[in-house]
mmCIF file of C-alpha atoms in Angstrom:
data_model
loop_
_atom_site.group_PDB
_atom_site.id
_atom_site.type_symbol
_atom_site.label_atom_id
_atom_site.label_comp_id
_atom_site.label_asym_id
_atom_site.label_seq_id
_atom_site.Cartn_x
_atom_site.Cartn_y
_atom_site.Cartn_z
ATOM 1 C CA MET A 1490 -92.604 -4.390 -52.076
ATOM 2 C CA LYS A 1491 -94.154 -2.761 -49.007
ATOM 3 C CA HIS A 1492 -94.822 0.901 -49.404
ATOM 4 C CA ARG A 1493 -96.369 2.356 -46.250
ATOM 5 C CA PHE A 1494 -94.277 3.532 -43.346
ATOM 6 C CA GLY A 1495 -96.288 4.083 -40.238
ATOM 7 C CA GLY A 1496 -95.922 6.396 -37.231
ATOM 8 C CA GLY A 1497 -92.648 7.159 -35.490
ATOM 9 C CA ALA A 1498 -92.954 10.925 -35.599
ATOM 10 C CA VAL A 1499 -93.358 11.302 -31.830
ATOM 11 C CA VAL A 1500 -90.338 9.065 -31.159
ATOM 12 C CA LEU A 1501 -88.393 11.008 -33.702
ATOM 13 C CA PHE A 1502 -88.998 14.345 -32.038
ATOM 14 C CA VAL A 1503 -88.201 12.968 -28.569
ATOM 15 C CA LEU A 1504 -84.873 11.595 -29.854
ATOM 16 C CA VAL A 1505 -83.985 14.815 -31.636
ATOM 17 C CA SER A 1506 -84.664 16.734 -28.478
ATOM 18 C CA ALA A 1507 -82.436 14.458 -26.535
ATOM 19 C CA LEU A 1508 -79.759 14.821 -29.248
ATOM 20 C CA SER A 1509 -79.787 18.648 -29.017
ATOM 21 C CA ALA A 1510 -78.739 18.322 -25.394
ATOM 22 C CA ALA A 1511 -75.983 15.786 -26.174
ATOM 23 C CA GLY A 1512 -74.822 17.688 -29.305
ATOM 24 C CA GLN A 1513 -73.912 14.492 -31.203
ATOM 25 C CA PRO A 1514 -75.854 12.717 -33.989
ATOM 26 C CA LYS A 1515 -76.979 9.233 -32.934
ATOM 27 C CA GLY A 1516 -77.008 7.869 -36.477
ATOM 28 C CA HIS A 1517 -74.483 6.050 -38.609
ATOM 29 C CA LEU A 1518 -73.084 6.760 -42.089
ATOM 30 C CA LEU A 1519 -72.159 3.998 -44.569
ATOM 31 C CA ILE A 1520 -70.156 5.712 -47.278
ATOM 32 C CA ILE A 1521 -69.390 3.461 -50.259
ATOM 33 C CA GLY A 1522 -66.666 4.221 -52.892
ATOM 34 C CA GLY A 1523 -68.748 2.870 -55.837
ATOM 35 C CA GLY A 1524 -68.301 -0.134 -58.039
ATOM 36 C CA LYS A 1525 -69.567 -3.512 -57.090
ATOM 37 C CA ARG A 1526 -70.728 -3.582 -53.491
ATOM 38 C CA GLY A 1527 -69.900 -6.765 -51.674
ATOM 39 C CA ALA A 1528 -72.568 -8.460 -49.604
ATOM 40 C CA ALA A 1529 -70.885 -7.482 -46.306
ATOM 41 C CA ILE A 1530 -71.356 -3.834 -47.036
ATOM 42 C CA MET A 1531 -75.086 -3.901 -47.883
ATOM 43 C CA GLU A 1532 -75.739 -6.435 -45.096
ATOM 44 C CA LYS A 1533 -74.185 -3.909 -42.705
ATOM 45 C CA PHE A 1534 -76.465 -1.208 -43.947
ATOM 46 C CA VAL A 1535 -79.605 -3.383 -43.445
ATOM 47 C CA ALA A 1536 -78.426 -4.354 -39.986
ATOM 48 C CA LEU A 1537 -77.840 -0.739 -38.926
ATOM 49 C CA ALA A 1538 -81.275 0.177 -40.257
ATOM 50 C CA GLY A 1539 -82.881 -2.490 -38.070
ATOM 51 C CA GLY A 1540 -82.931 -5.674 -40.111
ATOM 52 C CA SER A 1541 -86.416 -7.163 -40.437
ATOM 53 C CA ARG A 1542 -87.746 -3.996 -38.686
ATOM 54 C CA ALA A 1543 -85.905 -1.642 -40.995
ATOM 55 C CA ARG A 1544 -87.896 1.003 -42.953
ATOM 56 C CA VAL A 1545 -85.628 2.233 -45.716
ATOM 57 C CA VAL A 1546 -86.031 4.917 -48.472
ATOM 58 C CA VAL A 1547 -83.856 4.924 -51.600
ATOM 59 C CA PHE A 1548 -83.235 8.284 -53.326
ATOM 60 C CA PRO A 1549 -82.089 7.484 -56.907
ATOM 61 C CA MET A 1550 -82.101 10.920 -58.453
ATOM 62 C CA ALA A 1551 -78.387 11.076 -59.031
ATOM 63 C CA SER A 1552 -78.793 8.332 -61.729
ATOM 64 C CA GLY A 1553 -79.740 9.066 -65.232
ATOM 65 C CA TYR A 1554 -81.974 5.947 -65.016
ATOM 66 C CA ALA A 1555 -83.547 6.749 -61.676
ATOM 67 C CA HIS A 1556 -86.816 5.158 -62.517
ATOM 68 C CA GLU A 1557 -84.980 1.800 -62.896
ATOM 69 C CA VAL A 1558 -82.269 2.139 -60.354
ATOM 70 C CA GLY A 1559 -84.457 3.049 -57.417
ATOM 71 C CA PRO A 1560 -86.745 0.004 -57.518
ATOM 72 C CA GLU A 1561 -83.717 -2.235 -58.179
ATOM 73 C CA GLN A 1562 -81.890 -0.970 -55.101
ATOM 74 C CA ALA A 1563 -85.019 -1.257 -53.001
ATOM 75 C CA GLN A 1564 -85.380 -4.874 -54.113
ATOM 76 C CA GLU A 1565 -81.726 -5.519 -53.289
ATOM 77 C CA LEU A 1566 -82.377 -4.360 -49.743
ATOM 78 C CA LEU A 1567 -85.480 -6.481 -49.339
ATOM 79 C CA ALA A 1568 -83.565 -9.510 -50.548
ATOM 80 C CA LEU A 1569 -80.980 -8.895 -47.778
ATOM 81 C CA GLY A 1570 -83.728 -9.003 -45.111
ATOM 82 C CA CYS A 1571 -84.742 -5.407 -44.919
ATOM 83 C CA GLY A 1572 -88.299 -5.157 -43.436
ATOM 84 C CA GLU A 1573 -89.578 -2.426 -45.838
ATOM 85 C CA ALA A 1574 -87.870 -0.533 -48.683
ATOM 86 C CA ARG A 1575 -89.203 1.873 -51.278
ATOM 87 C CA ALA A 1576 -87.681 4.227 -53.896
ATOM 88 C CA LEU A 1577 -88.589 7.899 -53.824
ATOM 89 C CA ASN A 1578 -87.723 9.428 -57.227
ATOM 90 C CA ILE A 1579 -88.810 13.009 -56.512
ATOM 91 C CA THR A 1580 -88.423 16.516 -57.930
ATOM 92 C CA ARG A 1581 -87.339 19.531 -55.993
ATOM 93 C CA SER A 1582 -90.917 20.815 -55.632
ATOM 94 C CA GLN A 1583 -92.006 17.418 -54.344
ATOM 95 C CA ALA A 1584 -89.204 17.522 -51.735
ATOM 96 C CA ASP A 1585 -91.038 20.447 -50.149
ATOM 97 C CA SER A 1586 -94.413 18.696 -50.093
ATOM 98 C CA ASP A 1587 -96.296 17.503 -47.033
ATOM 99 C CA SER A 1588 -97.084 14.174 -48.817
ATOM 100 C CA VAL A 1589 -93.412 13.301 -49.396
ATOM 101 C CA LEU A 1590 -92.427 14.358 -45.829
ATOM 102 C CA ALA A 1591 -95.143 12.012 -44.509
ATOM 103 C CA LEU A 1592 -93.466 9.085 -46.340
ATOM 104 C CA LEU A 1593 -90.302 9.700 -44.240
ATOM 105 C CA ALA A 1594 -92.098 9.136 -40.947
ATOM 106 C CA GLY A 1595 -90.545 6.154 -39.090
ATOM 107 C CA VAL A 1596 -87.739 5.780 -41.567
ATOM 108 C CA THR A 1597 -84.650 4.072 -40.144
ATOM 109 C CA GLY A 1598 -82.405 4.049 -43.186
ATOM 110 C CA VAL A 1599 -81.790 6.228 -46.228
ATOM 111 C CA PHE A 1600 -79.763 5.211 -49.294
ATOM 112 C CA PHE A 1601 -78.470 7.523 -52.035
ATOM 113 C CA SER A 1602 -77.730 5.930 -55.423
ATOM 114 C CA GLY A 1603 -74.793 6.626 -57.689
ATOM 115 C CA GLY A 1604 -74.619 8.787 -60.790
ATOM 116 C CA ASP A 1605 -74.132 12.578 -60.749
ATOM 117 C CA GLN A 1606 -74.086 14.053 -57.280
ATOM 118 C CA SER A 1607 -75.143 17.470 -58.532
ATOM 119 C CA ARG A 1608 -78.487 15.984 -59.635
ATOM 120 C CA LEU A 1609 -79.131 14.726 -56.160
ATOM 121 C CA THR A 1610 -78.222 18.087 -54.465
ATOM 122 C CA ALA A 1611 -80.328 19.946 -57.032
ATOM 123 C CA ALA A 1612 -83.349 17.873 -56.048
ATOM 124 C CA LEU A 1613 -82.922 17.967 -52.249
ATOM 125 C CA GLN A 1614 -80.609 20.770 -51.109
ATOM 126 C CA GLY A 1615 -82.336 23.271 -48.924
ATOM 127 C CA THR A 1616 -85.619 21.469 -49.016
ATOM 128 C CA ARG A 1617 -87.847 20.278 -46.245
ATOM 129 C CA VAL A 1618 -86.808 16.695 -47.133
ATOM 130 C CA GLU A 1619 -83.141 17.525 -46.612
ATOM 131 C CA GLY A 1620 -84.018 19.061 -43.216
ATOM 132 C CA ARG A 1621 -85.893 15.858 -42.333
ATOM 133 C CA LEU A 1622 -82.929 13.720 -43.295
ATOM 134 C CA HIS A 1623 -80.741 15.642 -40.827
ATOM 135 C CA GLN A 1624 -83.350 15.014 -38.175
ATOM 136 C CA LEU A 1625 -83.442 11.283 -38.982
ATOM 137 C CA TYR A 1626 -79.644 11.084 -38.747
ATOM 138 C CA ALA A 1627 -79.681 12.949 -35.472
ATOM 139 C CA ALA A 1628 -82.243 10.584 -34.059
ATOM 140 C CA GLY A 1629 -80.378 7.412 -35.046
ATOM 141 C CA ALA A 1630 -81.062 6.485 -38.667
ATOM 142 C CA VAL A 1631 -78.295 5.143 -40.951
ATOM 143 C CA LEU A 1632 -77.542 7.084 -44.083
ATOM 144 C CA GLY A 1633 -75.800 5.199 -46.853
ATOM 145 C CA GLY A 1634 -74.694 6.093 -50.354
ATOM 146 C CA THR A 1635 -72.459 4.835 -53.163
ATOM 147 C CA SER A 1636 -70.335 6.806 -55.656
ATOM 148 C CA ALA A 1637 -72.313 10.039 -56.136
ATOM 149 C CA GLY A 1638 -74.280 9.058 -53.035
ATOM 150 C CA ALA A 1639 -70.931 9.034 -51.191
ATOM 151 C CA ALA A 1640 -69.779 12.493 -52.454
ATOM 152 C CA VAL A 1641 -72.884 14.175 -51.061
ATOM 153 C CA MET A 1642 -72.212 13.079 -47.513
ATOM 154 C CA SER A 1643 -69.506 15.675 -46.769
ATOM 155 C CA GLU A 1644 -70.100 19.376 -46.338
ATOM 156 C CA VAL A 1645 -67.617 20.119 -49.145
ATOM 157 C CA MET A 1646 -68.712 18.117 -52.092
ATOM 158 C CA ILE A 1647 -66.497 17.296 -55.051
ATOM 159 C CA THR A 1648 -68.546 17.881 -58.266
ATOM 160 C CA GLY A 1649 -66.220 16.089 -60.652
ATOM 161 C CA ASP A 1650 -65.360 19.302 -62.638
ATOM 162 C CA GLU A 1651 -62.158 21.313 -63.126
ATOM 163 C CA ARG A 1652 -61.852 24.986 -63.692
ATOM 164 C CA ARG A 1653 -58.770 24.559 -65.918
ATOM 165 C CA PRO A 1654 -59.200 21.213 -67.662
ATOM 166 C CA VAL A 1655 -56.560 19.885 -69.950
ATOM 167 C CA ALA A 1656 -57.429 18.142 -73.181
ATOM 168 C CA ASP A 1657 -57.319 14.325 -72.948
ATOM 169 C CA SER A 1658 -56.398 14.405 -69.315
ATOM 170 C CA THR A 1659 -58.196 14.899 -65.987
ATOM 171 C CA PHE A 1660 -56.885 16.203 -62.655
ATOM 172 C CA ASN A 1661 -53.299 15.955 -63.864
ATOM 173 C CA GLN A 1662 -51.926 18.605 -61.513
ATOM 174 C CA ILE A 1663 -51.774 19.347 -57.812
ATOM 175 C CA GLU A 1664 -52.805 22.966 -57.859
ATOM 176 C CA ALA A 1665 -55.005 25.467 -56.163
ATOM 177 C CA GLU A 1666 -58.363 26.939 -57.368
ATOM 178 C CA ASN A 1667 -58.924 24.183 -59.949
ATOM 179 C CA ILE A 1668 -61.116 21.561 -58.288
ATOM 180 C CA VAL A 1669 -64.765 22.472 -58.419
ATOM 181 C CA THR A 1670 -66.656 21.896 -55.206
ATOM 182 C CA ALA A 1671 -70.217 22.647 -54.071
ATOM 183 C CA PRO A 1672 -72.092 22.329 -50.798
ATOM 184 C CA GLY A 1673 -72.950 18.744 -49.978
ATOM 185 C CA PHE A 1674 -75.527 17.592 -47.434
ATOM 186 C CA GLY A 1675 -72.975 18.003 -44.601
ATOM 187 C CA PHE A 1676 -73.592 14.844 -42.588
ATOM 188 C CA LEU A 1677 -69.816 14.586 -42.366
ATOM 189 C CA LYS A 1678 -68.303 17.992 -41.512
ATOM 190 C CA THR A 1679 -64.638 17.161 -40.752
ATOM 191 C CA ALA A 1680 -63.554 15.627 -44.094
ATOM 192 C CA ILE A 1681 -63.930 15.701 -47.910
ATOM 193 C CA VAL A 1682 -65.055 12.466 -49.481
ATOM 194 C CA ASP A 1683 -63.752 11.200 -52.837
ATOM 195 C CA GLN A 1684 -64.837 7.904 -54.420
ATOM 196 C CA HIS A 1685 -63.707 5.343 -57.008
ATOM 197 C CA PHE A 1686 -60.417 6.631 -55.571
ATOM 198 C CA VAL A 1687 -57.532 4.238 -56.365
ATOM 199 C CA ARG A 1688 -59.215 2.705 -59.385
ATOM 200 C CA ARG A 1689 -59.630 6.044 -61.106
ATOM 201 C CA ARG A 1690 -56.404 7.632 -59.867
ATOM 202 C CA ARG A 1691 -58.048 10.613 -58.165
ATOM 203 C CA HIS A 1692 -55.165 11.423 -55.807
ATOM 204 C CA ASN A 1693 -54.362 14.787 -57.357
ATOM 205 C CA ARG A 1694 -57.764 16.306 -56.907
ATOM 206 C CA LEU A 1695 -58.100 15.242 -53.233
ATOM 207 C CA ILE A 1696 -54.592 16.313 -52.377
ATOM 208 C CA SER A 1697 -55.252 19.641 -54.010
ATOM 209 C CA LEU A 1698 -58.414 20.205 -51.885
ATOM 210 C CA VAL A 1699 -56.764 19.070 -48.658
ATOM 211 C CA LEU A 1700 -53.855 21.517 -49.205
ATOM 212 C CA GLU A 1701 -56.315 24.288 -49.934
ATOM 213 C CA GLN A 1702 -58.448 23.419 -46.927
ATOM 214 C CA PRO A 1703 -56.026 21.815 -44.453
ATOM 215 C CA GLN A 1704 -58.524 21.858 -41.636
ATOM 216 C CA LEU A 1705 -60.407 19.022 -43.389
ATOM 217 C CA LEU A 1706 -59.267 15.515 -43.779
ATOM 218 C CA GLY A 1707 -59.342 13.854 -47.229
ATOM 219 C CA LEU A 1708 -61.033 10.454 -47.414
ATOM 220 C CA GLY A 1709 -60.457 8.642 -50.644
ATOM 221 C CA ILE A 1710 -62.614 5.508 -50.804
ATOM 222 C CA ASP A 1711 -61.967 2.948 -53.412
ATOM 223 C CA GLU A 1712 -64.521 0.786 -55.258
ATOM 224 C CA GLY A 1713 -66.103 -2.126 -53.368
ATOM 225 C CA THR A 1714 -65.155 -0.438 -50.125
ATOM 226 C CA ALA A 1715 -67.072 1.531 -47.473
ATOM 227 C CA LEU A 1716 -66.547 3.704 -44.410
ATOM 228 C CA TRP A 1717 -68.836 2.889 -41.487
ATOM 229 C CA VAL A 1718 -68.829 6.228 -39.588
ATOM 230 C CA LYS A 1719 -70.232 5.639 -36.066
ATOM 231 C CA PRO A 1720 -71.903 8.162 -33.715
ATOM 232 C CA ASP A 1721 -68.646 8.740 -31.875
ATOM 233 C CA GLN A 1722 -67.049 9.898 -35.084
ATOM 234 C CA THR A 1723 -64.823 6.957 -35.477
ATOM 235 C CA PHE A 1724 -64.965 4.890 -38.711
ATOM 236 C CA GLU A 1725 -64.265 1.335 -39.665
ATOM 237 C CA VAL A 1726 -63.323 0.193 -43.087
ATOM 238 C CA ILE A 1727 -65.429 -2.579 -44.700
ATOM 239 C CA GLY A 1728 -64.866 -4.191 -48.093
ATOM 240 C CA ASP A 1729 -62.368 -5.480 -50.574
ATOM 241 C CA HIS A 1730 -60.073 -2.572 -51.277
ATOM 242 C CA GLY A 1731 -58.562 0.497 -49.611
ATOM 243 C CA VAL A 1732 -59.206 3.911 -48.144
ATOM 244 C CA ILE A 1733 -56.620 6.622 -48.295
ATOM 245 C CA VAL A 1734 -56.675 9.341 -45.613
ATOM 246 C CA TYR A 1735 -54.831 12.594 -46.211
ATOM 247 C CA ASP A 1736 -54.146 14.742 -43.140
ATOM 248 C CA ALA A 1737 -52.601 18.292 -43.697
ATOM 249 C CA THR A 1738 -53.910 19.710 -40.408
ATOM 250 C CA GLN A 1739 -50.357 19.948 -38.994
ATOM 251 C CA ALA A 1740 -48.599 20.586 -42.320
ATOM 252 C CA GLN A 1741 -46.937 23.675 -43.704
ATOM 253 C CA THR A 1742 -48.804 24.651 -46.848
ATOM 254 C CA LEU A 1743 -48.126 27.366 -49.468
ATOM 255 C CA GLN A 1744 -49.958 28.512 -52.602
ATOM 256 C CA ASP A 1745 -48.276 30.334 -55.552
ATOM 257 C CA PRO A 1746 -50.748 33.052 -56.507
ATOM 258 C CA GLU A 1747 -49.420 33.286 -60.083
ATOM 259 C CA THR A 1748 -49.112 29.624 -61.097
ATOM 260 C CA HIS A 1749 -51.671 28.151 -58.549
ATOM 261 C CA GLY A 1750 -48.977 25.596 -57.609
ATOM 262 C CA LEU A 1751 -49.229 24.114 -54.183
ATOM 263 C CA ARG A 1752 -46.388 23.218 -51.827
ATOM 264 C CA ALA A 1753 -46.550 21.297 -48.610
ATOM 265 C CA SER A 1754 -44.391 19.700 -45.896
ATOM 266 C CA GLY A 1755 -45.572 17.359 -43.225
ATOM 267 C CA VAL A 1756 -48.708 15.934 -44.860
ATOM 268 C CA ARG A 1757 -49.695 12.626 -43.332
ATOM 269 C CA MET A 1758 -51.151 9.729 -45.335
ATOM 270 C CA HIS A 1759 -52.795 6.567 -44.025
ATOM 271 C CA VAL A 1760 -53.569 3.504 -46.164
ATOM 272 C CA LEU A 1761 -56.410 1.629 -44.616
ATOM 273 C CA ARG A 1762 -58.122 -1.640 -45.458
ATOM 274 C CA HIS A 1763 -60.865 -3.924 -44.188
ATOM 275 C CA GLY A 1764 -61.045 -3.916 -40.370
ATOM 276 C CA ALA A 1765 -58.971 -0.751 -39.851
ATOM 277 C CA ARG A 1766 -60.461 1.899 -37.513
ATOM 278 C CA PHE A 1767 -59.831 5.595 -37.445
ATOM 279 C CA ASP A 1768 -60.768 8.468 -35.165
ATOM 280 C CA LEU A 1769 -61.980 11.502 -37.165
ATOM 281 C CA LYS A 1770 -61.820 13.877 -34.165
ATOM 282 C CA ALA A 1771 -58.382 12.847 -32.933
ATOM 283 C CA LYS A 1772 -57.147 12.290 -36.522
ATOM 284 C CA LYS A 1773 -55.420 9.030 -35.714
ATOM 285 C CA VAL A 1774 -55.480 5.376 -36.582
ATOM 286 C CA LEU A 1775 -57.054 3.296 -33.803
ATOM 287 C CA GLN A 1776 -56.461 -0.110 -35.414
ATOM 288 C CA LEU A 1777 -54.515 -0.830 -38.613
ATOM 289 C CA ALA A 1778 -55.596 -4.449 -39.062
ATOM 290 C CA PRO A 1779 -58.371 -6.721 -37.756
ATOM 291 C CA ARG A 1780 -57.729 -8.284 -34.449
#
């Protein structure tokens, strides 16, 4: 495995300066719903990162086996034709160090592993490394993640916890003030991401959050499926299963302050599969099936 990433800092700062004038990130997001990733998804990540010229860093800290998962995912990327890939299994203090920041110079792709998203944000949130990741995304790098690595992409991050759990059941109600969220990395600001969505029947928790925060779309990504979010804030679905989009931005919503029950009328739902395209700004389907 190659380890050293050279140069690129001057180019990065020039691109970031150009971005600040344009006001739009130049990078891509590849948000994967977990489970087995088909070859098409990871090949897309490598291609967006630059193929044989790609320089990719894997952050595996979400996993309880980060020391194993990181190198394995780096090797997976190398086998798919990635030019350089390395795992950075770092602590929070290391995420503020000059030595780790230097390793991000010239990086064209970043991948977040699965596991527990709170571990990942605990290590990186508010650090110099997180700031550099935003710079890389602004300048044109691709940021990818699976499962927990998908959850961290949005500004509002689902933690997986409930405030009022029921024994032997999870997320069994559509109700307010129950789903625990925390700040994510905020690469995606217009939506809340949920993962393993259809397979693990997570509709209730995403619907609850969308009705509580109707200004945000709900994006439920199933296993083996990814959203490729492009710089123009449209996304394309890649993979074997589906993506559910909940849109309550034009709905009438009510909360019962005593029971926490939620009511709504006019919520829109889209069921999208491979090849479908969606505009996050206009909140509309651009293409339902591949042409």
